[in-house]
Amino acid sequence: MLKTKFLKTGFFCQGLILVAVTGKINFGNALLNLHTAKPVYNSSLPFTINDGFENESSDNTTIGINPGVEIFSKKYIRLNESLLKKLNEQNQHHFKIMDQVFQKYQLPLQLKYLAVVESKLKSTATSKAGAKGYWQLMPVTGRSLGLTINEQRDDRTHCYKSTVAAAKYLKELHLKFNDWLLVLAAYNGGAGSVYKAIKKSGSRDFWKLQYFLPLETRMHVKKYISTHYYFEGNGSLTTLSKKETEDHLADAEKFLKSFQKTDVHNGNAELSNPGNKIVSKWIVIVRNEKKLNLIAK
């Protein structure tokens, strides 16, 4: 149980602005680049089928995958590629509904892939413990989030209503942990199990405390990361621990300082105007609109 591609200039999410620009940025030595099978959710992305997950070329820089999950992800995607492709082809309307809800609640749109892991996007999916619906919510949890669950009606099987409930729950968990990987773990195993793992491990880093979590919860987070990479072709804030996110922000700071010295009209760097189609391979995370305006200038 328990943001599609951010390529639109100035999309606000959790206090961050994700901006697409042309140029290179090193996102930190702690992460590795990963190029999976061609993303099917957005076929316009600049990635092609690469069976070995190797870098297609030296200038394809994406939010990378932690080495601790890379081997797992390779195997998971290869074993489930046909299923993931089928789910994508048959559930675009569900993804659109989920995008609308997460945008309303200012959550990363990529969190919709959690429903793929939870239920394979089956409205009637039911676990042995009693979790049900797209987001596999337990009855008590669902009711606490405003869903009607009785013999005549079960809102957990309604895509929009259940996604609103899931959004509320995910936002609540993020306020507690401020780390998307810990949020994903808590969604599966409960906040209590994550707090216990933090206490036993002495760390709030998922990659260090993961072995103090139940195996199912540990695998659940890795399945989400793998599914995300299949659909998006790269990572996002939701596939990073807090420490990894901070590393990205630090590198973005350095990039922004160097960008100020670049002539944006010399053809080496340019920023698309809002509303225009952005043709870019690079995603830069900046802290606020002031820095977005700085780049625009």
CSV table of N, CA, C and O in Angstrom, one decimal, residues 111-212:
chain,number,residue,atom,x,y,z
A,111,LEU,N,4.8,11.3,-9.8
A,111,LEU,CA,4.3,10.4,-8.8
A,111,LEU,C,3.1,9.5,-9.3
A,111,LEU,O,2.8,8.6,-8.6
A,112,LYS,N,2.6,9.9,-10.5
A,112,LYS,CA,1.6,9.0,-11.0
A,112,LYS,C,2.1,7.6,-11.3
A,112,LYS,O,1.3,6.6,-11.3
A,113,TYR,N,3.4,7.5,-11.5
A,113,TYR,CA,4.0,6.1,-11.7
A,113,TYR,C,3.9,5.2,-10.5
A,113,TYR,O,4.1,4.0,-10.6
A,114,LEU,N,3.7,5.8,-9.3
A,114,LEU,CA,3.5,5.0,-8.1
A,114,LEU,C,2.2,4.2,-8.3
A,114,LEU,O,2.2,3.0,-7.8
A,115,ALA,N,1.2,4.7,-9.0
A,115,ALA,CA,0.0,3.9,-9.2
A,115,ALA,C,0.2,2.7,-10.1
A,115,ALA,O,-0.4,1.7,-10.0
A,116,VAL,N,1.2,2.8,-11.0
A,116,VAL,CA,1.6,1.7,-11.8
A,116,VAL,C,2.2,0.6,-11.0
A,116,VAL,O,1.8,-0.6,-11.2
A,117,VAL,N,3.0,1.0,-10.0
A,117,VAL,CA,3.6,0.0,-9.1
A,117,VAL,C,2.6,-0.6,-8.2
A,117,VAL,O,2.5,-1.8,-7.9
A,118,GLU,N,1.7,0.2,-7.7
A,118,GLU,CA,0.7,-0.2,-6.7
A,118,GLU,C,-0.3,-1.1,-7.2
A,118,GLU,O,-0.6,-2.2,-6.6
A,119,SER,N,-0.9,-0.8,-8.3
A,119,SER,CA,-2.1,-1.6,-8.8
A,119,SER,C,-2.0,-2.0,-10.3
A,119,SER,O,-3.0,-2.6,-10.8
A,120,LYS,N,-0.9,-1.6,-11.0
A,120,LYS,CA,-0.9,-1.8,-12.4
A,120,LYS,C,-2.1,-1.0,-13.1
A,120,LYS,O,-2.6,-1.4,-14.1
A,121,LEU,N,-2.5,0.0,-12.4
A,121,LEU,CA,-3.6,0.9,-12.9
A,121,LEU,C,-4.9,0.2,-13.0
A,121,LEU,O,-5.8,0.5,-13.9
A,122,LYS,N,-5.2,-0.8,-12.2
A,122,LYS,CA,-6.4,-1.6,-12.1
A,122,LYS,C,-7.3,-1.0,-11.0
A,122,LYS,O,-6.9,-1.0,-9.9
A,123,SER,N,-8.5,-0.5,-11.4
A,123,SER,CA,-9.3,0.1,-10.4
A,123,SER,C,-9.8,-0.9,-9.3
A,123,SER,O,-10.1,-0.5,-8.2
A,124,THR,N,-9.9,-2.2,-9.7
A,124,THR,CA,-10.4,-3.2,-8.8
A,124,THR,C,-9.3,-4.0,-8.1
A,124,THR,O,-9.6,-5.0,-7.4
A,125,ALA,N,-8.1,-3.6,-8.3
A,125,ALA,CA,-7.0,-4.4,-7.7
A,125,ALA,C,-7.2,-4.4,-6.1
A,125,ALA,O,-7.4,-3.3,-5.5
A,126,THR,N,-7.0,-5.5,-5.5
A,126,THR,CA,-7.2,-5.7,-4.1
A,126,THR,C,-6.2,-6.5,-3.5
A,126,THR,O,-5.8,-7.6,-4.0
A,127,SER,N,-5.6,-6.1,-2.4
A,127,SER,CA,-4.5,-6.9,-1.7
A,127,SER,C,-5.1,-7.8,-0.7
A,127,SER,O,-6.3,-7.6,-0.3
A,128,LYS,N,-4.3,-8.7,-0.2
A,128,LYS,CA,-4.8,-9.6,0.9
A,128,LYS,C,-5.1,-8.8,2.1
A,128,LYS,O,-6.0,-9.3,2.9
A,129,ALA,N,-4.4,-7.7,2.3
A,129,ALA,CA,-4.7,-6.9,3.6
A,129,ALA,C,-5.9,-6.0,3.5
A,129,ALA,O,-6.3,-5.5,4.5
A,130,GLY,N,-6.5,-5.9,2.3
A,130,GLY,CA,-7.7,-5.1,2.1
A,130,GLY,C,-7.5,-3.8,1.4
A,130,GLY,O,-8.4,-3.0,1.2
A,131,ALA,N,-6.2,-3.5,1.0
A,131,ALA,CA,-6.0,-2.3,0.2
A,131,ALA,C,-6.6,-2.5,-1.2
A,131,ALA,O,-6.6,-3.5,-1.7
A,132,LYS,N,-7.1,-1.3,-1.7
A,132,LYS,CA,-7.9,-1.5,-3.0
A,132,LYS,C,-7.7,-0.3,-3.9
A,132,LYS,O,-7.5,0.8,-3.4
A,133,GLY,N,-8.0,-0.5,-5.1
A,133,GLY,CA,-8.0,0.6,-6.1
A,133,GLY,C,-6.7,1.0,-6.7
A,133,GLY,O,-5.7,0.3,-6.5
A,134,TYR,N,-6.7,2.1,-7.5
A,134,TYR,CA,-5.5,2.5,-8.2
A,134,TYR,C,-4.3,2.7,-7.3
A,134,TYR,O,-3.2,2.4,-7.6
A,135,TRP,N,-4.6,3.3,-6.1
A,135,TRP,CA,-3.6,3.7,-5.1
A,135,TRP,C,-3.4,2.8,-4.0
A,135,TRP,O,-2.7,3.0,-3.0
A,136,GLN,N,-4.2,1.6,-4.0
A,136,GLN,CA,-4.1,0.6,-2.9
A,136,GLN,C,-4.2,1.2,-1.5
A,136,GLN,O,-3.3,1.0,-0.7
A,137,LEU,N,-5.2,2.0,-1.3
A,137,LEU,CA,-5.5,2.5,0.0
A,137,LEU,C,-6.3,1.6,0.9
A,137,LEU,O,-7.2,0.9,0.4
A,138,MET,N,-5.9,1.5,2.1
A,138,MET,CA,-6.6,0.7,3.1
A,138,MET,C,-7.9,1.5,3.4
A,138,MET,O,-8.0,2.7,3.3
A,139,PRO,N,-9.0,0.8,3.9
A,139,PRO,CA,-10.2,1.4,4.2
A,139,PRO,C,-10.1,2.6,5.2
A,139,PRO,O,-10.7,3.7,5.0
A,140,VAL,N,-9.4,2.3,6.3
A,140,VAL,CA,-9.2,3.4,7.3
A,140,VAL,C,-8.5,4.6,6.7
A,140,VAL,O,-8.9,5.7,7.0
A,141,THR,N,-7.5,4.3,6.0
A,141,THR,CA,-6.7,5.4,5.4
A,141,THR,C,-7.6,6.2,4.4
A,141,THR,O,-7.6,7.4,4.4
A,142,GLY,N,-8.3,5.5,3.6
A,142,GLY,CA,-9.1,6.1,2.5
A,142,GLY,C,-10.2,7.0,3.2
A,142,GLY,O,-10.4,8.1,2.7
A,143,ARG,N,-10.8,6.5,4.2
A,143,ARG,CA,-11.9,7.3,4.9
A,143,ARG,C,-11.3,8.5,5.5
A,143,ARG,O,-11.9,9.6,5.5
A,144,SER,N,-10.1,8.4,6.1
A,144,SER,CA,-9.5,9.6,6.8
A,144,SER,C,-9.1,10.6,5.8
A,144,SER,O,-8.9,11.8,6.1
A,145,LEU,N,-9.0,10.2,4.5
A,145,LEU,CA,-8.6,11.2,3.4
A,145,LEU,C,-9.9,11.7,2.7
A,145,LEU,O,-9.7,12.3,1.6
A,146,GLY,N,-11.0,11.3,3.2
A,146,GLY,CA,-12.3,11.9,2.6
A,146,GLY,C,-13.0,11.0,1.6
A,146,GLY,O,-14.0,11.4,1.0
A,147,LEU,N,-12.6,9.8,1.5
A,147,LEU,CA,-13.2,8.8,0.5
A,147,LEU,C,-14.4,8.1,1.2
A,147,LEU,O,-14.4,7.8,2.4
A,148,THR,N,-15.5,7.9,0.4
A,148,THR,CA,-16.6,7.1,0.9
A,148,THR,C,-16.3,5.6,0.6
A,148,THR,O,-16.1,5.3,-0.6
A,149,ILE,N,-16.3,4.8,1.6
A,149,ILE,CA,-16.1,3.4,1.4
A,149,ILE,C,-17.1,2.6,2.2
A,149,ILE,O,-17.1,2.6,3.4
A,150,ASN,N,-18.1,2.0,1.5
A,150,ASN,CA,-19.1,1.2,2.1
A,150,ASN,C,-19.5,0.1,1.2
A,150,ASN,O,-18.9,-0.1,0.1
A,151,GLU,N,-20.6,-0.6,1.5
A,151,GLU,CA,-21.0,-1.7,0.7
A,151,GLU,C,-21.6,-1.2,-0.7
A,151,GLU,O,-21.6,-1.9,-1.7
A,152,GLN,N,-22.1,0.0,-0.7
A,152,GLN,CA,-22.7,0.5,-1.9
A,152,GLN,C,-21.7,1.3,-2.8
A,152,GLN,O,-21.9,1.4,-4.0
A,153,ARG,N,-20.7,1.8,-2.2
A,153,ARG,CA,-19.8,2.7,-2.9
A,153,ARG,C,-18.4,2.6,-2.3
A,153,ARG,O,-18.2,2.6,-1.1
A,154,ASP,N,-17.4,2.6,-3.3
A,154,ASP,CA,-16.0,2.5,-2.8
A,154,ASP,C,-15.2,3.5,-3.7
A,154,ASP,O,-14.9,3.2,-4.9
A,155,ASP,N,-14.9,4.7,-3.2
A,155,ASP,CA,-14.3,5.7,-4.0
A,155,ASP,C,-12.8,5.4,-4.3
A,155,ASP,O,-12.2,6.0,-5.2
A,156,ARG,N,-12.3,4.3,-3.7
A,156,ARG,CA,-10.9,3.9,-4.1
A,156,ARG,C,-10.8,3.4,-5.5
A,156,ARG,O,-9.7,3.4,-6.1
A,157,THR,N,-11.9,3.0,-6.1
A,157,THR,CA,-12.0,2.6,-7.5
A,157,THR,C,-12.2,3.7,-8.5
A,157,THR,O,-12.3,3.4,-9.7
A,158,HIS,N,-12.4,4.9,-8.0
A,158,HIS,CA,-12.7,6.1,-8.8
A,158,HIS,C,-11.3,6.8,-9.0
A,158,HIS,O,-10.7,7.2,-8.1
A,159,CYS,N,-10.9,6.9,-10.3
A,159,CYS,CA,-9.6,7.5,-10.6
A,159,CYS,C,-9.3,8.8,-10.0
A,159,CYS,O,-8.3,9.1,-9.2
A,160,TYR,N,-10.2,9.8,-10.2
A,160,TYR,CA,-10.0,11.1,-9.8
A,160,TYR,C,-10.1,11.2,-8.3
A,160,TYR,O,-9.2,11.8,-7.6
A,161,LYS,N,-11.1,10.7,-7.6
A,161,LYS,CA,-11.3,10.8,-6.2
A,161,LYS,C,-10.2,10.1,-5.4
A,161,LYS,O,-9.7,10.6,-4.4
A,162,SER,N,-9.8,8.9,-5.9
A,162,SER,CA,-8.7,8.2,-5.2
A,162,SER,C,-7.4,8.9,-5.4
A,162,SER,O,-6.5,8.9,-4.5
A,163,THR,N,-7.1,9.5,-6.5
A,163,THR,CA,-5.9,10.3,-6.8
A,163,THR,C,-5.8,11.5,-5.9
A,163,THR,O,-4.8,11.9,-5.4
A,164,VAL,N,-7.0,12.1,-5.6
A,164,VAL,CA,-7.0,13.3,-4.7
A,164,VAL,C,-6.6,12.8,-3.3
A,164,VAL,O,-5.8,13.4,-2.6
A,165,ALA,N,-7.1,11.7,-2.9
A,165,ALA,CA,-6.8,11.1,-1.6
A,165,ALA,C,-5.3,10.8,-1.5
A,165,ALA,O,-4.6,11.1,-0.5
A,166,ALA,N,-4.8,10.2,-2.6
A,166,ALA,CA,-3.4,9.8,-2.6
A,166,ALA,C,-2.5,11.1,-2.6
A,166,ALA,O,-1.5,11.1,-1.9
A,167,ALA,N,-2.9,12.1,-3.3
A,167,ALA,CA,-2.2,13.4,-3.3
A,167,ALA,C,-2.1,13.9,-1.9
A,167,ALA,O,-1.0,14.4,-1.4
A,168,LYS,N,-3.2,13.9,-1.2
A,168,LYS,CA,-3.2,14.4,0.2
A,168,LYS,C,-2.3,13.6,1.1
A,168,LYS,O,-1.6,14.2,1.9
A,169,TYR,N,-2.3,12.3,0.9
A,169,TYR,CA,-1.5,11.4,1.7
A,169,TYR,C,0.0,11.7,1.4
A,169,TYR,O,0.8,11.7,2.3
A,170,LEU,N,0.3,11.7,0.2
A,170,LEU,CA,1.7,11.9,-0.2
A,170,LEU,C,2.2,13.3,0.3
A,170,LEU,O,3.4,13.4,0.7
A,171,LYS,N,1.4,14.3,0.2
A,171,LYS,CA,1.8,15.6,0.7
A,171,LYS,C,2.0,15.6,2.2
A,171,LYS,O,2.9,16.2,2.7
A,172,GLU,N,1.1,14.9,2.9
A,172,GLU,CA,1.3,14.7,4.3
A,172,GLU,C,2.6,14.0,4.7
A,172,GLU,O,3.3,14.4,5.6
A,173,LEU,N,2.9,13.0,4.0
A,173,LEU,CA,4.1,12.2,4.2
A,173,LEU,C,5.4,13.1,3.9
A,173,LEU,O,6.4,13.0,4.6
A,174,HIS,N,5.3,13.9,2.9
A,174,HIS,CA,6.4,14.7,2.5
A,174,HIS,C,6.7,15.8,3.5
A,174,HIS,O,7.8,16.2,3.8
A,175,LEU,N,5.6,16.3,4.2
A,175,LEU,CA,5.8,17.3,5.3
A,175,LEU,C,6.5,16.6,6.4
A,175,LEU,O,7.3,17.3,7.2
A,176,LYS,N,6.4,15.3,6.6
A,176,LYS,CA,7.0,14.6,7.7
A,176,LYS,C,8.5,14.3,7.4
A,176,LYS,O,9.3,14.4,8.3
A,177,PHE,N,8.8,13.9,6.2
A,177,PHE,CA,10.1,13.4,5.9
A,177,PHE,C,10.9,14.3,5.0
A,177,PHE,O,12.2,14.2,5.0
A,178,ASN,N,10.3,15.1,4.2
A,178,ASN,CA,11.0,16.1,3.3
A,178,ASN,C,12.0,15.3,2.4
A,178,ASN,O,13.1,15.8,2.1
A,179,ASP,N,11.6,14.1,2.0
A,179,ASP,CA,12.5,13.3,1.2
A,179,ASP,C,11.6,12.3,0.4
A,179,ASP,O,10.9,11.5,1.0
A,180,TRP,N,11.6,12.4,-0.9
A,180,TRP,CA,10.7,11.6,-1.7
A,180,TRP,C,10.9,10.1,-1.6
A,180,TRP,O,9.9,9.3,-1.6
A,181,LEU,N,12.1,9.6,-1.4
A,181,LEU,CA,12.4,8.2,-1.3
A,181,LEU,C,11.8,7.7,0.0
A,181,LEU,O,11.3,6.6,0.1
A,182,LEU,N,11.9,8.5,1.1
A,182,LEU,CA,11.3,8.1,2.4
A,182,LEU,C,9.8,8.2,2.3
A,182,LEU,O,9.1,7.3,3.0
A,183,VAL,N,9.3,9.1,1.5
A,183,VAL,CA,7.8,9.2,1.3
A,183,VAL,C,7.3,7.9,0.7
A,183,VAL,O,6.3,7.3,1.1
A,184,LEU,N,8.0,7.5,-0.4
A,184,LEU,CA,7.6,6.2,-1.1
A,184,LEU,C,7.7,5.0,-0.1
A,184,LEU,O,6.8,4.2,-0.2
A,185,ALA,N,8.7,5.0,0.7
A,185,ALA,CA,8.8,3.9,1.6
A,185,ALA,C,7.7,3.9,2.7
A,185,ALA,O,7.1,2.9,3.0
A,186,ALA,N,7.4,5.1,3.1
A,186,ALA,CA,6.3,5.3,4.1
A,186,ALA,C,4.9,5.0,3.5
A,186,ALA,O,4.1,4.4,4.2
A,187,TYR,N,4.8,5.3,2.3
A,187,TYR,CA,3.5,5.0,1.6
A,187,TYR,C,3.3,3.5,1.6
A,187,TYR,O,2.1,3.0,1.7
A,188,ASN,N,4.3,2.7,1.4
A,188,ASN,CA,4.2,1.3,1.4
A,188,ASN,C,4.1,0.6,2.7
A,188,ASN,O,3.3,-0.2,3.0
A,189,GLY,N,5.1,1.0,3.6
A,189,GLY,CA,5.2,0.3,4.9
A,189,GLY,C,4.7,1.1,6.1
A,189,GLY,O,4.8,0.6,7.2
A,190,GLY,N,4.3,2.3,5.9
A,190,GLY,CA,3.9,3.1,7.0
A,190,GLY,C,5.0,4.0,7.5
A,190,GLY,O,6.2,3.7,7.4
A,191,ALA,N,4.6,5.2,8.0
A,191,ALA,CA,5.6,6.1,8.5
A,191,ALA,C,6.4,5.5,9.7
A,191,ALA,O,7.6,5.8,9.9
A,192,GLY,N,5.7,4.7,10.5
A,192,GLY,CA,6.3,4.1,11.7
A,192,GLY,C,7.5,3.3,11.3
A,192,GLY,O,8.6,3.3,12.0
A,193,SER,N,7.4,2.5,10.3
A,193,SER,CA,8.5,1.6,9.9
A,193,SER,C,9.7,2.4,9.4
A,193,SER,O,10.9,2.0,9.6
A,194,VAL,N,9.4,3.6,8.8
A,194,VAL,CA,10.5,4.4,8.3
A,194,VAL,C,11.2,5.1,9.5
A,194,VAL,O,12.5,5.2,9.5
A,195,TYR,N,10.4,5.6,10.5
A,195,TYR,CA,11.0,6.2,11.7
A,195,TYR,C,11.9,5.1,12.4
A,195,TYR,O,13.0,5.5,12.9
A,196,LYS,N,11.5,3.9,12.4
A,196,LYS,CA,12.2,2.8,13.1
A,196,LYS,C,13.6,2.6,12.4
A,196,LYS,O,14.6,2.4,13.0
A,197,ALA,N,13.5,2.6,11.0
A,197,ALA,CA,14.7,2.4,10.2
A,197,ALA,C,15.7,3.6,10.4
A,197,ALA,O,16.9,3.3,10.5
A,198,ILE,N,15.1,4.8,10.6
A,198,ILE,CA,16.0,5.9,10.8
A,198,ILE,C,16.7,5.8,12.1
A,198,ILE,O,17.9,6.1,12.2
A,199,LYS,N,16.0,5.4,13.1
A,199,LYS,CA,16.5,5.2,14.5
A,199,LYS,C,17.6,4.1,14.5
A,199,LYS,O,18.7,4.3,15.1
A,200,LYS,N,17.3,3.0,13.9
A,200,LYS,CA,18.2,1.9,13.9
A,200,LYS,C,19.5,2.1,13.1
A,200,LYS,O,20.6,1.7,13.5
A,201,SER,N,19.3,2.8,12.0
A,201,SER,CA,20.5,3.1,11.1
A,201,SER,C,21.3,4.3,11.5
A,201,SER,O,22.4,4.5,11.1
A,202,GLY,N,20.6,5.2,12.2
A,202,GLY,CA,21.2,6.5,12.6
A,202,GLY,C,21.4,7.4,11.4
A,202,GLY,O,22.2,8.3,11.4
A,203,SER,N,20.6,7.2,10.3
A,203,SER,CA,20.6,8.0,9.1
A,203,SER,C,19.2,8.2,8.6
A,203,SER,O,18.3,7.4,8.7
A,204,ARG,N,19.1,9.4,7.9
A,204,ARG,CA,17.9,9.6,7.1
A,204,ARG,C,18.0,9.5,5.6
A,204,ARG,O,17.2,9.9,4.9
A,205,ASP,N,19.2,8.9,5.2
A,205,ASP,CA,19.4,8.6,3.8
A,205,ASP,C,18.9,7.3,3.5
A,205,ASP,O,19.3,6.3,4.0
A,206,PHE,N,18.0,7.2,2.5
A,206,PHE,CA,17.3,6.0,2.1
A,206,PHE,C,18.4,4.9,1.8
A,206,PHE,O,18.2,3.7,2.2
A,207,TRP,N,19.4,5.3,1.1
A,207,TRP,CA,20.4,4.3,0.6
A,207,TRP,C,21.2,3.7,1.8
A,207,TRP,O,21.8,2.6,1.6
A,208,LYS,N,21.2,4.4,2.9
A,208,LYS,CA,21.8,3.8,4.1
A,208,LYS,C,20.9,3.1,5.0
A,208,LYS,O,21.3,2.1,5.7
A,209,LEU,N,19.7,3.6,5.1
A,209,LEU,CA,18.7,3.0,6.1
A,209,LEU,C,17.9,1.9,5.4
A,209,LEU,O,17.1,1.2,6.1
A,210,GLN,N,18.0,1.7,4.1
A,210,GLN,CA,17.1,0.8,3.4
A,210,GLN,C,17.1,-0.7,4.0
A,210,GLN,O,16.1,-1.4,4.0
A,211,TYR,N,18.2,-1.1,4.5
A,211,TYR,CA,18.3,-2.5,5.0
A,211,TYR,C,17.7,-2.7,6.3
A,211,TYR,O,17.6,-3.8,6.8
A,212,PHE,N,17.2,-1.6,6.9
A,212,PHE,CA,16.5,-1.7,8.2
A,212,PHE,C,15.0,-1.6,7.9
A,212,PHE,O,14.2,-1.6,8.9
